[in-house]
Structure formats: structure tokens, C-alpha cells
PDB file of C-alpha atoms in Angstrom:
ATOM      1  CA  MET W   1      11.687  18.234 -34.057  1.00 51.00           C
ATOM      2  CA  SER W   2       9.477  19.484 -36.726  1.00 53.00           C
ATOM      3  CA  ALA W   3       6.942  17.500 -38.633  1.00 52.00           C
ATOM      4  CA  SER W   4       8.929  17.520 -41.861  1.00 53.00           C
ATOM      5  CA  THR W   5      12.136  15.981 -40.060  1.00 51.00           C
ATOM      6  CA  GLU W   6       9.980  13.160 -38.503  1.00 51.00           C
ATOM      7  CA  ASN W   7       8.679  12.299 -41.978  1.00 52.00           C
ATOM      8  CA  GLU W   8      12.207  12.150 -43.415  1.00 50.00           C
ATOM      9  CA  ILE W   9      13.495   9.895 -40.552  1.00 49.00           C
ATOM     10  CA  GLU W  10      10.590   7.520 -41.123  1.00 51.00           C
ATOM     11  CA  GLN W  11      11.042   7.444 -44.892  1.00 54.00           C
ATOM     12  CA  ASN W  12      14.804   6.737 -44.521  1.00 52.00           C
ATOM     13  CA  GLY W  13      14.088   4.041 -41.958  1.00 51.00           C
ATOM     14  CA  SER W  14      16.780   5.359 -39.604  1.00 49.00           C
ATOM     15  CA  SER W  15      14.347   5.526 -36.580  1.00 50.00           C
ATOM     16  CA  SER W  16      13.485   2.334 -34.582  1.00 55.00           C
ATOM     17  CA  SER W  17      10.673   0.676 -36.229  1.00 57.00           C
ATOM     18  CA  LYS W  18       7.695   0.005 -33.979  1.00 61.00           C
ATOM     19  CA  GLU W  19       6.481  -2.644 -36.372  1.00 59.00           C
ATOM     20  CA  ALA W  20       9.596  -4.860 -35.798  1.00 64.00           C
ATOM     21  CA  GLU W  21       8.822  -4.771 -31.988  1.00 78.00           C
ATOM     22  CA  LYS W  22       5.325  -6.381 -32.346  1.00 80.00           C
ATOM     23  CA  PRO W  23       4.997 -10.189 -32.571  1.00 81.00           C
ATOM     24  CA  PRO W  24       3.484 -11.545 -35.770  1.00 83.00           C
ATOM     25  CA  ILE W  25      -0.159 -12.269 -35.446  1.00 86.00           C
ATOM     26  CA  GLU W  26      -0.937 -15.858 -35.966  1.00 86.00           C
ATOM     27  CA  PRO W  27      -4.321 -17.200 -37.209  1.00 88.00           C
ATOM     28  CA  ILE W  28      -6.750 -18.748 -34.739  1.00 90.00           C
ATOM     29  CA  ARG W  29      -6.654 -22.619 -34.952  1.00 90.00           C
ATOM     30  CA  LEU W  30      -9.955 -24.345 -34.532  1.00 93.00           C
ATOM     31  CA  PRO W  31      -9.813 -27.425 -32.401  1.00 91.00           C
ATOM     32  CA  THR W  32      -9.999 -30.768 -34.198  1.00 93.00           C
ATOM     33  CA  ILE W  33     -12.816 -33.351 -33.886  1.00 95.00           C
ATOM     34  CA  GLU W  34     -10.659 -35.457 -31.527  1.00 94.00           C
ATOM     35  CA  GLU W  35      -9.805 -32.424 -29.269  1.00 93.00           C
ATOM     36  CA  ILE W  36     -13.494 -31.716 -28.982  1.00 94.00           C
ATOM     37  CA  ARG W  37     -14.372 -35.255 -28.187  1.00 93.00           C
ATOM     38  CA  GLY W  38     -11.667 -35.489 -25.589  1.00 90.00           C
ATOM     39  CA  GLN W  39     -12.949 -32.228 -23.974  1.00 90.00           C
ATOM     40  CA  ASP W  40     -16.393 -33.623 -23.939  1.00 90.00           C
ATOM     41  CA  ILE W  41     -15.245 -36.868 -22.163  1.00 91.00           C
ATOM     42  CA  TRP W  42     -13.135 -35.020 -19.686  1.00 89.00           C
ATOM     43  CA  ASN W  43     -16.124 -32.692 -18.858  1.00 87.00           C
ATOM     44  CA  ASN W  44     -18.089 -35.573 -17.787  1.00 91.00           C
ATOM     45  CA  CYS W  45     -18.340 -35.440 -13.951  1.00 90.00           C
ATOM     46  CA  GLY W  46     -18.100 -39.316 -13.589  1.00 93.00           C
ATOM     47  CA  VAL W  47     -15.047 -39.698 -15.585  1.00 94.00           C
ATOM     48  CA  ARG W  48     -13.433 -36.615 -13.820  1.00 93.00           C
ATOM     49  CA  SER W  49     -14.369 -38.027 -10.407  1.00 94.00           C
ATOM     50  CA  VAL W  50     -13.016 -41.551 -11.132  1.00 95.00           C
ATOM     51  CA  VAL W  51      -9.785 -40.223 -12.589  1.00 95.00           C
ATOM     52  CA  SER W  52      -9.329 -37.942  -9.540  1.00 95.00           C
ATOM     53  CA  GLY W  53      -9.929 -40.894  -7.236  1.00 95.00           C
ATOM     54  CA  VAL W  54      -7.510 -43.176  -8.962  1.00 96.00           C
ATOM     55  CA  MET W  55      -4.842 -40.469  -8.808  1.00 96.00           C
ATOM     56  CA  GLY W  56      -5.654 -39.756  -5.170  1.00 95.00           C
ATOM     57  CA  GLY W  57      -5.202 -43.379  -4.416  1.00 95.00           C
ATOM     58  CA  GLY W  58      -1.730 -43.519  -6.156  1.00 95.00           C
ATOM     59  CA  LEU W  59      -0.682 -40.494  -4.205  1.00 95.00           C
ATOM     60  CA  GLY W  60      -1.954 -41.989  -0.988  1.00 93.00           C
ATOM     61  CA  LEU W  61      -0.030 -45.166  -1.680  1.00 94.00           C
ATOM     62  CA  PHE W  62       3.177 -43.324  -1.995  1.00 93.00           C
ATOM     63  CA  MET W  63       2.502 -41.214   1.044  1.00 92.00           C
ATOM     64  CA  GLY W  64       1.658 -44.224   3.103  1.00 90.00           C
ATOM     65  CA  LEU W  65       5.057 -45.782   1.948  1.00 89.00           C
ATOM     66  CA  LEU W  66       6.876 -42.764   2.991  1.00 89.00           C
ATOM     67  CA  ILE W  67       5.280 -42.287   6.375  1.00 87.00           C
ATOM     68  CA  GLY W  68       5.119 -46.079   7.135  1.00 84.00           C
ATOM     69  CA  SER W  69       8.887 -46.364   6.572  1.00 82.00           C
ATOM     70  CA  LEU W  70       9.472 -43.692   9.259  1.00 81.00           C
ATOM     71  CA  ASP W  71       7.559 -45.588  11.694  1.00 75.00           C
ATOM     72  CA  ASN W  72       9.831 -46.906  14.515  1.00 74.00           C
ATOM     73  CA  PRO W  73       8.905 -50.104  16.608  1.00 69.00           C
ATOM     74  CA  ILE W  74       8.315 -49.632  20.170  1.00 73.00           C
ATOM     75  CA  MET W  75      10.571 -52.691  21.061  1.00 72.00           C
ATOM     76  CA  GLN W  76      13.361 -51.605  18.892  1.00 72.00           C
ATOM     77  CA  ASP W  77      16.204 -52.401  21.277  1.00 77.00           C
ATOM     78  CA  THR W  78      15.118 -56.037  21.729  1.00 83.00           C
ATOM     79  CA  MET W  79      14.324 -56.754  17.893  1.00 83.00           C
ATOM     80  CA  THR W  80      16.855 -58.111  15.595  1.00 87.00           C
ATOM     81  CA  ALA W  81      17.517 -56.308  12.358  1.00 84.00           C
ATOM     82  CA  ARG W  82      15.343 -58.949  10.499  1.00 89.00           C
ATOM     83  CA  GLN W  83      12.457 -58.408  12.809  1.00 86.00           C
ATOM     84  CA  GLN W  84      12.681 -54.790  12.468  1.00 84.00           C
ATOM     85  CA  PHE W  85      12.784 -55.047   8.805  1.00 86.00           C
ATOM     86  CA  ILE W  86       9.656 -57.262   8.703  1.00 88.00           C
ATOM     87  CA  TYR W  87       7.902 -54.937  11.185  1.00 85.00           C
ATOM     88  CA  THR W  88       8.667 -51.770   8.876  1.00 86.00           C
ATOM     89  CA  ALA W  89       7.518 -53.564   5.772  1.00 88.00           C
ATOM     90  CA  LYS W  90       4.215 -54.496   7.333  1.00 88.00           C
ATOM     91  CA  GLN W  91       3.744 -50.961   8.685  1.00 87.00           C
ATOM     92  CA  MET W  92       4.550 -49.555   5.310  1.00 90.00           C
ATOM     93  CA  GLY W  93       1.932 -51.815   3.708  1.00 90.00           C
ATOM     94  CA  ARG W  94      -0.773 -51.040   6.178  1.00 89.00           C
ATOM     95  CA  ARG W  95      -0.101 -47.181   6.075  1.00 90.00           C
ATOM     96  CA  SER W  96       0.094 -47.237   2.326  1.00 92.00           C
ATOM     97  CA  TRP W  97      -3.225 -49.025   1.866  1.00 92.00           C
ATOM     98  CA  SER W  98      -4.990 -46.917   4.498  1.00 90.00           C
ATOM     99  CA  SER W  99      -3.682 -43.771   2.940  1.00 92.00           C
ATOM    100  CA  ALA W 100      -4.615 -44.846  -0.607  1.00 94.00           C
ATOM    101  CA  LYS W 101      -8.145 -45.437   0.417  1.00 93.00           C
ATOM    102  CA  THR W 102      -8.425 -42.018   2.144  1.00 92.00           C
ATOM    103  CA  PHE W 103      -6.819 -40.052  -0.662  1.00 94.00           C
ATOM    104  CA  ALA W 104      -8.891 -41.924  -3.151  1.00 95.00           C
ATOM    105  CA  VAL W 105     -12.146 -41.086  -1.366  1.00 93.00           C
ATOM    106  CA  MET W 106     -10.940 -37.369  -0.909  1.00 94.00           C
ATOM    107  CA  GLY W 107      -9.996 -37.068  -4.639  1.00 95.00           C
ATOM    108  CA  LEU W 108     -13.387 -38.647  -5.871  1.00 95.00           C
ATOM    109  CA  VAL W 109     -15.614 -36.654  -3.377  1.00 95.00           C
ATOM    110  CA  PHE W 110     -13.899 -33.320  -4.098  1.00 96.00           C
ATOM    111  CA  SER W 111     -13.858 -33.601  -7.831  1.00 95.00           C
ATOM    112  CA  ALA W 112     -17.516 -34.931  -7.978  1.00 95.00           C
ATOM    113  CA  ALA W 113     -18.752 -32.046  -5.750  1.00 95.00           C
ATOM    114  CA  GLU W 114     -16.796 -29.405  -7.680  1.00 95.00           C
ATOM    115  CA  CYS W 115     -17.995 -30.643 -10.965  1.00 93.00           C
ATOM    116  CA  VAL W 116     -21.677 -30.877  -9.803  1.00 94.00           C
ATOM    117  CA  VAL W 117     -21.587 -27.436  -8.305  1.00 95.00           C
ATOM    118  CA  GLU W 118     -19.849 -25.925 -11.349  1.00 93.00           C
ATOM    119  CA  LYS W 119     -22.544 -27.311 -13.597  1.00 91.00           C
ATOM    120  CA  ALA W 120     -25.326 -26.319 -11.390  1.00 93.00           C
ATOM    121  CA  ARG W 121     -24.091 -22.764 -10.995  1.00 93.00           C
ATOM    122  CA  ALA W 122     -22.806 -22.619 -14.580  1.00 90.00           C
ATOM    123  CA  LYS W 123     -19.849 -20.578 -13.380  1.00 91.00           C
ATOM    124  CA  HIS W 124     -16.167 -21.532 -13.069  1.00 89.00           C
ATOM    125  CA  ASP W 125     -14.864 -19.646  -9.997  1.00 92.00           C
ATOM    126  CA  THR W 126     -13.360 -20.198  -6.578  1.00 94.00           C
ATOM    127  CA  THR W 127     -16.720 -20.582  -4.869  1.00 94.00           C
ATOM    128  CA  ASN W 128     -17.130 -24.027  -6.562  1.00 94.00           C
ATOM    129  CA  THR W 129     -13.774 -24.992  -5.041  1.00 94.00           C
ATOM    130  CA  VAL W 130     -14.795 -23.740  -1.430  1.00 96.00           C
ATOM    131  CA  VAL W 131     -18.151 -25.542  -1.596  1.00 95.00           C
ATOM    132  CA  ALA W 132     -16.376 -28.821  -2.804  1.00 95.00           C
ATOM    133  CA  GLY W 133     -13.851 -28.409  -0.027  1.00 95.00           C
ATOM    134  CA  CYS W 134     -16.639 -28.121   2.571  1.00 95.00           C
ATOM    135  CA  VAL W 135     -18.475 -31.044   1.167  1.00 94.00           C
ATOM    136  CA  THR W 136     -15.193 -33.191   1.187  1.00 93.00           C
ATOM    137  CA  GLY W 137     -14.297 -32.203   4.738  1.00 92.00           C
ATOM    138  CA  GLY W 138     -17.894 -32.981   5.935  1.00 92.00           C
ATOM    139  CA  THR W 139     -17.712 -36.274   4.154  1.00 90.00           C
ATOM    140  CA  MET W 140     -14.445 -37.234   5.587  1.00 89.00           C
ATOM    141  CA  SER W 141     -15.520 -36.260   9.058  1.00 89.00           C
ATOM    142  CA  ALA W 142     -18.784 -38.121   8.860  1.00 86.00           C
ATOM    143  CA  LYS W 143     -16.808 -41.241   7.600  1.00 72.00           C
ATOM    144  CA  GLY W 144     -14.607 -40.995  10.652  1.00 70.00           C
ATOM    145  CA  SER W 145     -17.533 -40.570  12.990  1.00 60.00           C
ATOM    146  CA  ASP W 146     -19.298 -43.521  11.611  1.00 56.00           C
ATOM    147  CA  HIS W 147     -16.641 -45.886  13.027  1.00 56.00           C
ATOM    148  CA  LEU W 148     -17.048 -44.262  16.378  1.00 57.00           C
ATOM    149  CA  VAL W 149     -20.780 -44.874  16.326  1.00 56.00           C
ATOM    150  CA  ILE W 150     -20.237 -48.416  15.343  1.00 58.00           C
ATOM    151  CA  GLN W 151     -17.678 -48.966  18.180  1.00 60.00           C
ATOM    152  CA  LYS W 152     -20.091 -47.411  20.694  1.00 59.00           C
ATOM    153  CA  LEU W 153     -22.909 -49.589  19.563  1.00 60.00           C
ATOM    154  CA  ASN W 154     -20.813 -52.754  19.684  1.00 61.00           C
ATOM    155  CA  ALA W 155     -19.525 -51.653  23.193  1.00 66.00           C
ATOM    156  CA  ARG W 156     -23.202 -51.461  24.377  1.00 64.00           C
ATOM    157  CA  ALA W 157     -24.172 -54.740  22.971  1.00 57.00           C
TER     158      ALA W 157
END
């Protein structure tokens, strides 16, 4: 096509308009004072860690209920239905409390470690998450080994 033909098509509007395909540009909206204060509160490592610990505890509670309900008693053949129900309810309570504590500690430690590393490095990337995971794993394994050390000390006494 020649240049004059293209100009005629553009003037007549018979060609597909490229402007109609572009989405309209919206102005940038600045955050309100309340939004800025909310972000400042959430960026506090203590607040973030406590919230993660509480949420982890809630998740652990439900996970413990689920896993505890699947636990079958050893003497299932000799137990009545009432005894089985009571045993299962107790197991669900024990498992849910134990899982809630474990998940709460994991959430709190992971979130605190990630937040502290992120603020120290002044970067938001996956390295913070990896370091926080290592710290959390080390803390959880040290917590488990403390019980073993105490048991060995009690056995010697």
C-alpha cells in the first residue's frame, strides 16, 4: 500500500484503531494515612512474629485434631464403642495441643528470623527465607534434643 492510501484509511477510521486496544491509564493513588500506619505496624518484627505464632498455633490445633482422630487404639477389639470414643477424644486433645505448640513455635521463630535477616540485609529476596528456614530447623532440632539431654541426666541421677 502506498503512503497516501494508509493516510486515507486512518482518516476514514476504517482500519483497526490501536488506541481502542490500549487500556485506559488510571492515575496513581497515594496511600492514605491509615494504610501507611497499618503497613508500619505490620513491618514491626514483633507484631509479625506474634501473629505468625498465633496463626501457626491455630493450624497446629486443627492438624492435631485431624491426626488424633485417625489414631486407633491398640486394644480396639476388647474396647466398647464408648471406650473407643473416649480414647479417641483424649488422643485428639493431646495431639492438637502438642501440634499447636509446635506449629506456634515454628511460625514465631521462622517469622522472627526472616524479619530480622531482611532488616539486617536491607533486601527482600529468597536468601532471607532460606536463612530463616535454617534457623527454624536448628531451633526445632535443638528443642527436641533438650528433652533427650534432660532424660539422660535424669536417668543418671
